[in-house]
PDB file of C-alpha atoms and ligand atoms in Angstrom:
ATOM      1  CA  MET A  26     -59.528  13.581 -29.210  1.00 87.00           C
ATOM      2  CA  VAL A  27     -58.658  13.305 -32.904  1.00 93.00           C
ATOM      3  CA  GLN A  28     -61.498  13.987 -35.335  1.00 96.00           C
ATOM      4  CA  ASN A  29     -60.885  12.979 -38.930  1.00 98.00           C
ATOM      5  CA  ILE A  30     -63.851  14.011 -41.033  1.00 98.00           C
ATOM      6  CA  ILE A  31     -64.603  13.545 -44.728  1.00 98.00           C
ATOM      7  CA  LEU A  32     -67.043  15.907 -46.431  1.00 98.00           C
ATOM      8  CA  PHE A  33     -68.476  13.802 -49.181  1.00 98.00           C
ATOM      9  CA  GLY A  34     -70.573  14.920 -52.136  1.00 98.00           C
ATOM     10  CA  ALA A  35     -70.733  15.833 -55.801  1.00 98.00           C
ATOM     11  CA  PRO A  36     -68.806  18.836 -57.152  1.00 96.00           C
ATOM     12  CA  GLY A  37     -70.805  21.889 -56.084  1.00 95.00           C
ATOM     13  CA  ALA A  38     -72.611  20.128 -53.227  1.00 97.00           C
ATOM     14  CA  GLY A  39     -71.134  22.650 -50.785  1.00 96.00           C
ATOM     15  CA  LYS A  40     -68.144  20.721 -49.395  1.00 97.00           C
ATOM     16  CA  GLY A  41     -65.774  23.689 -49.668  1.00 96.00           C
ATOM     17  CA  THR A  42     -68.267  26.195 -48.272  1.00 94.00           C
ATOM     18  CA  GLN A  43     -69.026  23.945 -45.315  1.00 97.00           C
ATOM     19  CA  ALA A  44     -65.369  23.062 -44.738  1.00 97.00           C
ATOM     20  CA  LYS A  45     -64.509  26.771 -44.447  1.00 95.00           C
ATOM     21  CA  ARG A  46     -67.262  27.259 -41.845  1.00 95.00           C
ATOM     22  CA  LEU A  47     -66.399  24.114 -39.903  1.00 97.00           C
ATOM     23  CA  GLU A  48     -62.698  24.998 -39.872  1.00 95.00           C
ATOM     24  CA  GLN A  49     -63.512  27.961 -37.644  1.00 90.00           C
ATOM     25  CA  VAL A  50     -65.917  26.120 -35.374  1.00 94.00           C
ATOM     26  CA  LEU A  51     -64.066  22.836 -34.951  1.00 96.00           C
ATOM     27  CA  GLY A  52     -60.495  24.158 -35.189  1.00 95.00           C
ATOM     28  CA  LEU A  53     -59.592  21.585 -37.819  1.00 97.00           C
ATOM     29  CA  PRO A  54     -57.880  22.411 -41.135  1.00 98.00           C
ATOM     30  CA  GLN A  55     -59.678  22.062 -44.468  1.00 98.00           C
ATOM     31  CA  LEU A  56     -57.696  19.783 -46.774  1.00 98.00           C
ATOM     32  CA  SER A  57     -58.978  20.367 -50.289  1.00 98.00           C
ATOM     33  CA  THR A  58     -57.090  18.469 -52.973  1.00 98.00           C
ATOM     34  CA  GLY A  59     -58.805  20.653 -55.609  1.00 97.00           C
ATOM     35  CA  ASP A  60     -57.456  23.858 -53.965  1.00 96.00           C
ATOM     36  CA  MET A  61     -53.990  22.317 -53.557  1.00 97.00           C
ATOM     37  CA  LEU A  62     -53.874  21.232 -57.201  1.00 98.00           C
ATOM     38  CA  ARG A  63     -55.152  24.619 -58.436  1.00 95.00           C
ATOM     39  CA  ALA A  64     -52.373  26.317 -56.419  1.00 95.00           C
ATOM     40  CA  GLU A  65     -49.819  24.115 -58.229  1.00 97.00           C
ATOM     41  CA  VAL A  66     -51.350  25.055 -61.582  1.00 96.00           C
ATOM     42  CA  ARG A  67     -51.198  28.777 -60.706  1.00 95.00           C
ATOM     43  CA  GLU A  68     -47.574  28.467 -59.628  1.00 96.00           C
ATOM     44  CA  LYS A  69     -46.783  26.615 -62.861  1.00 97.00           C
ATOM     45  CA  SER A  70     -44.921  23.960 -60.877  1.00 98.00           C
ATOM     46  CA  ALA A  71     -43.954  20.684 -62.571  1.00 98.00           C
ATOM     47  CA  LEU A  72     -46.925  19.034 -60.860  1.00 97.00           C
ATOM     48  CA  GLY A  73     -49.196  21.898 -61.919  1.00 98.00           C
ATOM     49  CA  MET A  74     -48.171  21.500 -65.567  1.00 98.00           C
ATOM     50  CA  GLN A  75     -48.776  17.779 -65.305  1.00 97.00           C
ATOM     51  CA  VAL A  76     -52.365  18.098 -63.988  1.00 98.00           C
ATOM     52  CA  GLU A  77     -53.603  21.285 -65.679  1.00 97.00           C
ATOM     53  CA  ALA A  78     -55.186  19.739 -68.770  1.00 96.00           C
ATOM     54  CA  ILE A  79     -56.819  16.878 -66.930  1.00 97.00           C
ATOM     55  CA  MET A  80     -58.349  19.238 -64.353  1.00 96.00           C
ATOM     56  CA  ALA A  81     -59.647  21.571 -67.063  1.00 94.00           C
ATOM     57  CA  SER A  82     -61.298  18.591 -68.760  1.00 94.00           C
ATOM     58  CA  GLY A  83     -63.242  17.636 -65.630  1.00 94.00           C
ATOM     59  CA  LEU A  84     -61.551  14.243 -65.307  1.00 96.00           C
ATOM     60  CA  LEU A  85     -59.773  12.936 -62.234  1.00 97.00           C
ATOM     61  CA  VAL A  86     -56.062  13.348 -61.569  1.00 98.00           C
ATOM     62  CA  SER A  87     -54.284  10.036 -60.954  1.00 98.00           C
ATOM     63  CA  ASP A  88     -54.655   8.371 -57.574  1.00 98.00           C
ATOM     64  CA  ASP A  89     -50.859   8.315 -57.049  1.00 98.00           C
ATOM     65  CA  ILE A  90     -50.612  12.094 -57.275  1.00 98.00           C
ATOM     66  CA  VAL A  91     -53.447  12.969 -54.893  1.00 98.00           C
ATOM     67  CA  VAL A  92     -52.560  10.220 -52.409  1.00 98.00           C
ATOM     68  CA  ARG A  93     -48.992  11.569 -52.238  1.00 98.00           C
ATOM     69  CA  ILE A  94     -50.270  15.116 -51.683  1.00 98.00           C
ATOM     70  CA  ILE A  95     -52.541  14.032 -48.823  1.00 98.00           C
ATOM     71  CA  GLU A  96     -49.912  11.783 -47.295  1.00 98.00           C
ATOM     72  CA  GLU A  97     -47.542  14.764 -47.029  1.00 98.00           C
ATOM     73  CA  ARG A  98     -50.254  17.177 -45.927  1.00 98.00           C
ATOM     74  CA  ILE A  99     -51.541  15.135 -42.987  1.00 97.00           C
ATOM     75  CA  LYS A 100     -48.016  14.960 -41.528  1.00 96.00           C
ATOM     76  CA  ARG A 101     -48.167  18.684 -40.764  1.00 97.00           C
ATOM     77  CA  ASN A 102     -48.711  19.854 -37.190  1.00 97.00           C
ATOM     78  CA  ASP A 103     -52.044  21.489 -37.841  1.00 97.00           C
ATOM     79  CA  CYS A 104     -53.504  18.017 -38.472  1.00 97.00           C
ATOM     80  CA  SER A 105     -52.572  16.745 -34.999  1.00 96.00           C
ATOM     81  CA  LYS A 106     -56.208  17.044 -33.839  1.00 96.00           C
ATOM     82  CA  GLY A 107     -57.650  15.819 -37.130  1.00 98.00           C
ATOM     83  CA  PHE A 108     -58.778  17.348 -40.415  1.00 98.00           C
ATOM     84  CA  LEU A 109     -61.675  18.080 -42.721  1.00 98.00           C
ATOM     85  CA  LEU A 110     -61.180  16.388 -46.073  1.00 98.00           C
ATOM     86  CA  ASP A 111     -62.844  18.157 -48.990  1.00 98.00           C
ATOM     87  CA  GLY A 112     -62.656  16.409 -52.374  1.00 98.00           C
ATOM     88  CA  PHE A 113     -60.570  13.475 -51.192  1.00 98.00           C
ATOM     89  CA  PRO A 114     -60.906  10.489 -51.390  1.00 98.00           C
ATOM     90  CA  ARG A 115     -62.626  10.331 -54.777  1.00 98.00           C
ATOM     91  CA  THR A 116     -61.968   6.695 -55.719  1.00 98.00           C
ATOM     92  CA  ILE A 117     -61.949   3.400 -53.843  1.00 98.00           C
ATOM     93  CA  ALA A 118     -58.155   3.224 -54.314  1.00 98.00           C
ATOM     94  CA  GLN A 119     -57.779   6.646 -52.649  1.00 98.00           C
ATOM     95  CA  GLY A 120     -60.053   5.569 -49.790  1.00 98.00           C
ATOM     96  CA  GLU A 121     -58.040   2.422 -49.211  1.00 98.00           C
ATOM     97  CA  ALA A 122     -54.763   4.362 -49.298  1.00 98.00           C
ATOM     98  CA  LEU A 123     -56.170   6.842 -46.778  1.00 98.00           C
ATOM     99  CA  ASN A 124     -57.316   4.052 -44.465  1.00 98.00           C
ATOM    100  CA  ALA A 125     -53.824   2.537 -44.571  1.00 98.00           C
ATOM    101  CA  MET A 126     -52.174   5.917 -43.808  1.00 97.00           C
ATOM    102  CA  LEU A 127     -54.430   6.475 -40.826  1.00 98.00           C
ATOM    103  CA  LYS A 128     -54.085   2.928 -39.554  1.00 97.00           C
ATOM    104  CA  ALA A 129     -50.307   3.403 -39.450  1.00 96.00           C
ATOM    105  CA  LYS A 130     -50.909   6.382 -37.112  1.00 95.00           C
ATOM    106  CA  GLY A 131     -53.410   4.466 -34.974  1.00 96.00           C
ATOM    107  CA  GLN A 132     -56.224   6.620 -36.371  1.00 97.00           C
ATOM    108  CA  THR A 133     -59.309   6.169 -38.475  1.00 97.00           C
ATOM    109  CA  ILE A 134     -61.979   8.195 -40.242  1.00 98.00           C
ATOM    110  CA  ASN A 135     -64.438   9.232 -37.543  1.00 97.00           C
ATOM    111  CA  PHE A 136     -67.213  10.720 -39.653  1.00 98.00           C
ATOM    112  CA  VAL A 137     -68.138  10.867 -43.311  1.00 98.00           C
ATOM    113  CA  ILE A 138     -70.734  13.545 -43.981  1.00 98.00           C
ATOM    114  CA  GLY A 139     -72.558  13.020 -47.261  1.00 98.00           C
ATOM    115  CA  ILE A 140     -73.958  16.350 -48.500  1.00 98.00           C
ATOM    116  CA  LEU A 141     -76.870  15.365 -50.716  1.00 98.00           C
ATOM    117  CA  VAL A 142     -77.819  17.579 -53.659  1.00 98.00           C
ATOM    118  CA  PRO A 143     -79.668  16.412 -56.811  1.00 98.00           C
ATOM    119  CA  ASP A 144     -77.707  16.601 -60.087  1.00 97.00           C
ATOM    120  CA  GLU A 145     -80.054  19.225 -61.540  1.00 96.00           C
ATOM    121  CA  VAL A 146     -79.376  21.594 -58.625  1.00 96.00           C
ATOM    122  CA  ILE A 147     -75.631  20.900 -58.930  1.00 96.00           C
ATOM    123  CA  ARG A 148     -75.682  21.901 -62.604  1.00 95.00           C
ATOM    124  CA  GLN A 149     -77.280  25.260 -61.809  1.00 92.00           C
ATOM    125  CA  ARG A 150     -74.998  25.927 -58.874  1.00 92.00           C
ATOM    126  CA  VAL A 151     -71.754  25.158 -60.593  1.00 92.00           C
ATOM    127  CA  ILE A 152     -72.507  27.253 -63.653  1.00 93.00           C
ATOM    128  CA  HIS A 153     -73.163  30.291 -61.433  1.00 93.00           C
ATOM    129  CA  ARG A 154     -70.290  29.611 -59.065  1.00 93.00           C
ATOM    130  CA  ARG A 155     -67.490  32.166 -58.739  1.00 95.00           C
ATOM    131  CA  SER A 156     -64.356  31.457 -56.709  1.00 94.00           C
ATOM    132  CA  CYS A 157     -61.722  33.624 -55.103  1.00 94.00           C
ATOM    133  CA  PRO A 158     -58.365  32.594 -56.604  1.00 91.00           C
ATOM    134  CA  SER A 159     -56.583  33.957 -53.530  1.00 92.00           C
ATOM    135  CA  CYS A 160     -58.351  32.284 -50.575  1.00 92.00           C
ATOM    136  CA  ASN A 161     -60.666  29.830 -52.422  1.00 90.00           C
ATOM    137  CA  THR A 162     -63.886  31.197 -50.909  1.00 92.00           C
ATOM    138  CA  VAL A 163     -66.824  30.289 -53.114  1.00 91.00           C
ATOM    139  CA  PHE A 164     -69.756  32.520 -54.133  1.00 93.00           C
ATOM    140  CA  HIS A 165     -72.900  31.986 -56.156  1.00 92.00           C
ATOM    141  CA  LEU A 166     -74.065  34.805 -58.413  1.00 91.00           C
ATOM    142  CA  THR A 167     -77.693  34.593 -57.312  1.00 86.00           C
ATOM    143  CA  SER A 168     -77.957  32.715 -54.015  1.00 85.00           C
ATOM    144  CA  MET A 169     -74.676  33.675 -52.308  1.00 90.00           C
ATOM    145  CA  PRO A 170     -73.286  36.774 -54.100  1.00 94.00           C
ATOM    146  CA  PRO A 171     -70.303  38.706 -52.698  1.00 96.00           C
ATOM    147  CA  GLU A 172     -71.194  41.893 -50.787  1.00 96.00           C
ATOM    148  CA  ILE A 173     -69.248  44.007 -53.290  1.00 96.00           C
ATOM    149  CA  ALA A 174     -69.480  42.750 -56.863  1.00 94.00           C
ATOM    150  CA  ASP A 175     -66.383  40.855 -58.009  1.00 95.00           C
ATOM    151  CA  HIS A 176     -64.661  41.227 -54.607  1.00 97.00           C
ATOM    152  CA  CYS A 177     -64.049  38.421 -52.140  1.00 96.00           C
ATOM    153  CA  ASP A 178     -65.889  39.054 -48.837  1.00 94.00           C
ATOM    154  CA  HIS A 179     -63.307  36.998 -47.007  1.00 93.00           C
ATOM    155  CA  CYS A 180     -59.918  38.361 -48.146  1.00 95.00           C
ATOM    156  CA  GLY A 181     -60.878  41.415 -50.227  1.00 96.00           C
ATOM    157  CA  HIS A 182     -59.257  40.086 -53.420  1.00 96.00           C
ATOM    158  CA  LYS A 183     -60.671  41.737 -56.557  1.00 97.00           C
ATOM    159  CA  GLY A 184     -61.435  39.455 -59.472  1.00 96.00           C
ATOM    160  CA  LEU A 185     -63.529  36.392 -58.700  1.00 96.00           C
ATOM    161  CA  VAL A 186     -63.095  33.656 -61.300  1.00 94.00           C
ATOM    162  CA  HIS A 187     -65.387  31.268 -63.097  1.00 93.00           C
ATOM    163  CA  ARG A 188     -63.355  28.065 -63.009  1.00 90.00           C
ATOM    164  CA  ASP A 189     -62.544  26.407 -66.360  1.00 88.00           C
ATOM    165  CA  ASP A 190     -64.240  23.232 -65.138  1.00 91.00           C
ATOM    166  CA  ASP A 191     -67.394  24.991 -63.873  1.00 92.00           C
ATOM    167  CA  THR A 192     -69.039  25.036 -67.304  1.00 92.00           C
ATOM    168  CA  GLN A 193     -72.121  23.151 -68.507  1.00 90.00           C
ATOM    169  CA  ALA A 194     -70.099  20.653 -70.545  1.00 90.00           C
ATOM    170  CA  LYS A 195     -67.526  19.934 -67.831  1.00 94.00           C
ATOM    171  CA  VAL A 196     -70.027  19.658 -65.028  1.00 95.00           C
ATOM    172  CA  ASP A 197     -71.645  16.694 -66.784  1.00 95.00           C
ATOM    173  CA  THR A 198     -68.275  14.933 -67.005  1.00 96.00           C
ATOM    174  CA  ARG A 199     -67.595  15.682 -63.340  1.00 97.00           C
ATOM    175  CA  LEU A 200     -71.010  14.438 -62.232  1.00 97.00           C
ATOM    176  CA  GLN A 201     -70.528  11.266 -64.217  1.00 97.00           C
ATOM    177  CA  LYS A 202     -67.141  10.697 -62.565  1.00 97.00           C
ATOM    178  CA  PHE A 203     -68.747  11.318 -59.186  1.00 98.00           C
ATOM    179  CA  HIS A 204     -71.412   8.673 -59.768  1.00 98.00           C
ATOM    180  CA  THR A 205     -69.098   6.046 -61.236  1.00 98.00           C
ATOM    181  CA  GLU A 206     -65.825   6.543 -59.307  1.00 98.00           C
ATOM    182  CA  THR A 207     -66.659   8.371 -56.081  1.00 98.00           C
ATOM    183  CA  ALA A 208     -70.138   7.260 -55.014  1.00 98.00           C
ATOM    184  CA  PRO A 209     -68.978   3.615 -54.481  1.00 98.00           C
ATOM    185  CA  LEU A 210     -66.895   4.914 -51.539  1.00 98.00           C
ATOM    186  CA  GLN A 211     -70.133   5.076 -49.552  1.00 97.00           C
ATOM    187  CA  LYS A 212     -69.836   1.331 -49.098  1.00 96.00           C
ATOM    188  CA  LEU A 213     -66.311   1.623 -47.723  1.00 96.00           C
ATOM    189  CA  TYR A 214     -67.517   4.152 -45.145  1.00 97.00           C
ATOM    190  CA  ALA A 215     -70.969   2.705 -44.423  1.00 97.00           C
ATOM    191  CA  SER A 216     -70.324   2.440 -40.660  1.00 97.00           C
ATOM    192  CA  VAL A 217     -69.349   6.135 -40.264  1.00 97.00           C
ATOM    193  CA  MET A 218     -71.555   7.661 -42.971  1.00 98.00           C
ATOM    194  CA  HIS A 219     -74.144  10.334 -42.135  1.00 98.00           C
ATOM    195  CA  THR A 220     -76.099  12.358 -44.659  1.00 98.00           C
ATOM    196  CA  VAL A 221     -77.415  15.910 -44.641  1.00 98.00           C
ATOM    197  CA  ASP A 222     -79.737  17.718 -47.049  1.00 98.00           C
ATOM    198  CA  GLY A 223     -77.396  19.975 -49.020  1.00 98.00           C
ATOM    199  CA  THR A 224     -80.198  21.930 -50.691  1.00 97.00           C
ATOM    200  CA  GLN A 225     -80.862  23.841 -47.466  1.00 96.00           C
ATOM    201  CA  ALA A 226     -79.373  27.290 -46.790  1.00 94.00           C
ATOM    202  CA  PRO A 227     -75.646  27.089 -45.873  1.00 94.00           C
ATOM    203  CA  ASP A 228     -76.333  27.867 -42.165  1.00 95.00           C
ATOM    204  CA  ALA A 229     -78.830  25.019 -41.926  1.00 97.00           C
ATOM    205  CA  VAL A 230     -76.374  22.614 -43.563  1.00 97.00           C
ATOM    206  CA  THR A 231     -73.651  23.665 -41.101  1.00 97.00           C
ATOM    207  CA  ALA A 232     -76.041  23.111 -38.185  1.00 96.00           C
ATOM    208  CA  ALA A 233     -76.996  19.657 -39.497  1.00 97.00           C
ATOM    209  CA  ILE A 234     -73.323  18.666 -39.803  1.00 98.00           C
ATOM    210  CA  LEU A 235     -72.512  19.952 -36.314  1.00 97.00           C
ATOM    211  CA  GLU A 236     -75.379  17.916 -34.892  1.00 96.00           C
ATOM    212  CA  VAL A 237     -73.500  14.844 -36.094  1.00 97.00           C
ATOM    213  CA  VAL A 238     -69.867  15.715 -35.379  1.00 96.00           C
ATOM    214  CA  SER A 239     -70.251  17.951 -32.337  1.00 91.00           C
ATOM    215  CA  PRO A 240     -73.702  17.504 -30.802  1.00 84.00           C
ATOM    216  CA  ASN A 241     -72.922  19.772 -27.802  1.00 79.00           C
ATOM    217  CA  TYR A 242     -72.074  22.729 -30.012  1.00 74.00           C
ATOM    218  CA  THR A 243     -74.728  25.403 -30.547  1.00 70.00           C
ATOM    219  CA  LEU A 244     -74.389  27.859 -33.398  1.00 66.00           C
ATOM    220  CA  ASN A 245     -75.375  31.399 -32.417  1.00 63.00           C
TER     221      ASN A 245
HETATM  222  P1  AMP B   9     -62.574  20.113 -56.853  1.00 83.82           P
HETATM  223  O1  AMP B   9     -62.154  21.509 -56.571  1.00 83.82           O
HETATM  224  O2  AMP B   9     -62.580  19.252 -55.630  1.00 83.82           O
HETATM  225  O3  AMP B   9     -63.872  20.049 -57.611  1.00 83.82           O
HETATM  226  O4  AMP B   9     -61.454  19.488 -57.796  1.00 83.82           O
HETATM  227  C1  AMP B   9     -61.172  20.054 -59.059  1.00 83.82           C
HETATM  228  C2  AMP B   9     -60.450  19.037 -59.933  1.00 83.82           C
HETATM  229  O5  AMP B   9     -59.219  18.654 -59.293  1.00 83.82           O
HETATM  230  C3  AMP B   9     -61.189  17.716 -60.128  1.00 83.82           C
HETATM  231  O6  AMP B   9     -62.155  17.766 -61.156  1.00 83.82           O
HETATM  232  C4  AMP B   9     -60.024  16.798 -60.468  1.00 83.82           C
HETATM  233  O7  AMP B   9     -59.548  17.006 -61.780  1.00 83.82           O
HETATM  234  C5  AMP B   9     -58.949  17.288 -59.505  1.00 83.82           C
HETATM  235  N1  AMP B   9     -59.057  16.586 -58.194  1.00 83.82           N
HETATM  236  C6  AMP B   9     -59.297  17.157 -56.985  1.00 83.82           C
HETATM  237  N2  AMP B   9     -59.312  16.229 -56.023  1.00 83.82           N
HETATM  238  C7  AMP B   9     -59.075  15.046 -56.624  1.00 83.82           C
HETATM  239  C8  AMP B   9     -58.993  13.709 -56.165  1.00 83.82           C
HETATM  240  N3  AMP B   9     -59.154  13.387 -54.864  1.00 83.82           N
HETATM  241  N4  AMP B   9     -58.744  12.736 -57.082  1.00 83.82           N
HETATM  242  C9  AMP B   9     -58.562  13.024 -58.381  1.00 83.82           C
HETATM  243  N5  AMP B   9     -58.658  14.255 -58.888  1.00 83.82           N
HETATM  244  C10 AMP B   9     -58.904  15.281 -58.018  1.00 83.82           C
END
């Protein structure tokens, strides 16, 4: 059975953290447009050069670019049983393009999981967020610090980074974009939308998501 899942929420709501956990449990790949775009920027590809400034400013990259990236990505074999979308779609146009892509394959979006976190909590989280530039694992300096300071628990990389767009000024821009451009997608997905309280500890959020997408699964 194919399971196409969207993790939906503001920047810093925990979509990436949850996607990494669910990847293991559900055997579905995490498709993060943010991670894919950051990889292009690091590689200094033509696409990376094109999107670098807009990403650093906290604004959204054009629909055409991200739709093309996802269209190519979901053709890969590891998506044959479905995928976990993290950070896509972010506009109604992206949602409609995704629906059309899936319809052409006889598929649909099975679940949208809205991870709810108030803006004030998001601001605090994002400012203290540190990310591994190698495997994209995310840490929080106070609530989810790495075991060894400045080292990634997951891949061992030394040198966690504070993303250019994880600053006080940029987080306001990103939250505003979320409310104006992304939140309206909830209407498009009303029939498959479920929400979880994203202020809980990460394990509790994972359990709440699994209750929706895989009710027979028990976390140990
Ligand atoms: P994220 O890691 O998901 O917070 O994404 C970081 C940045 O990448 C965003 O602030 C945007 O500039 C860009 N980005 C990622 N995904 C999308 C998307 N679906 N649509 C437009 N821009 C995106």
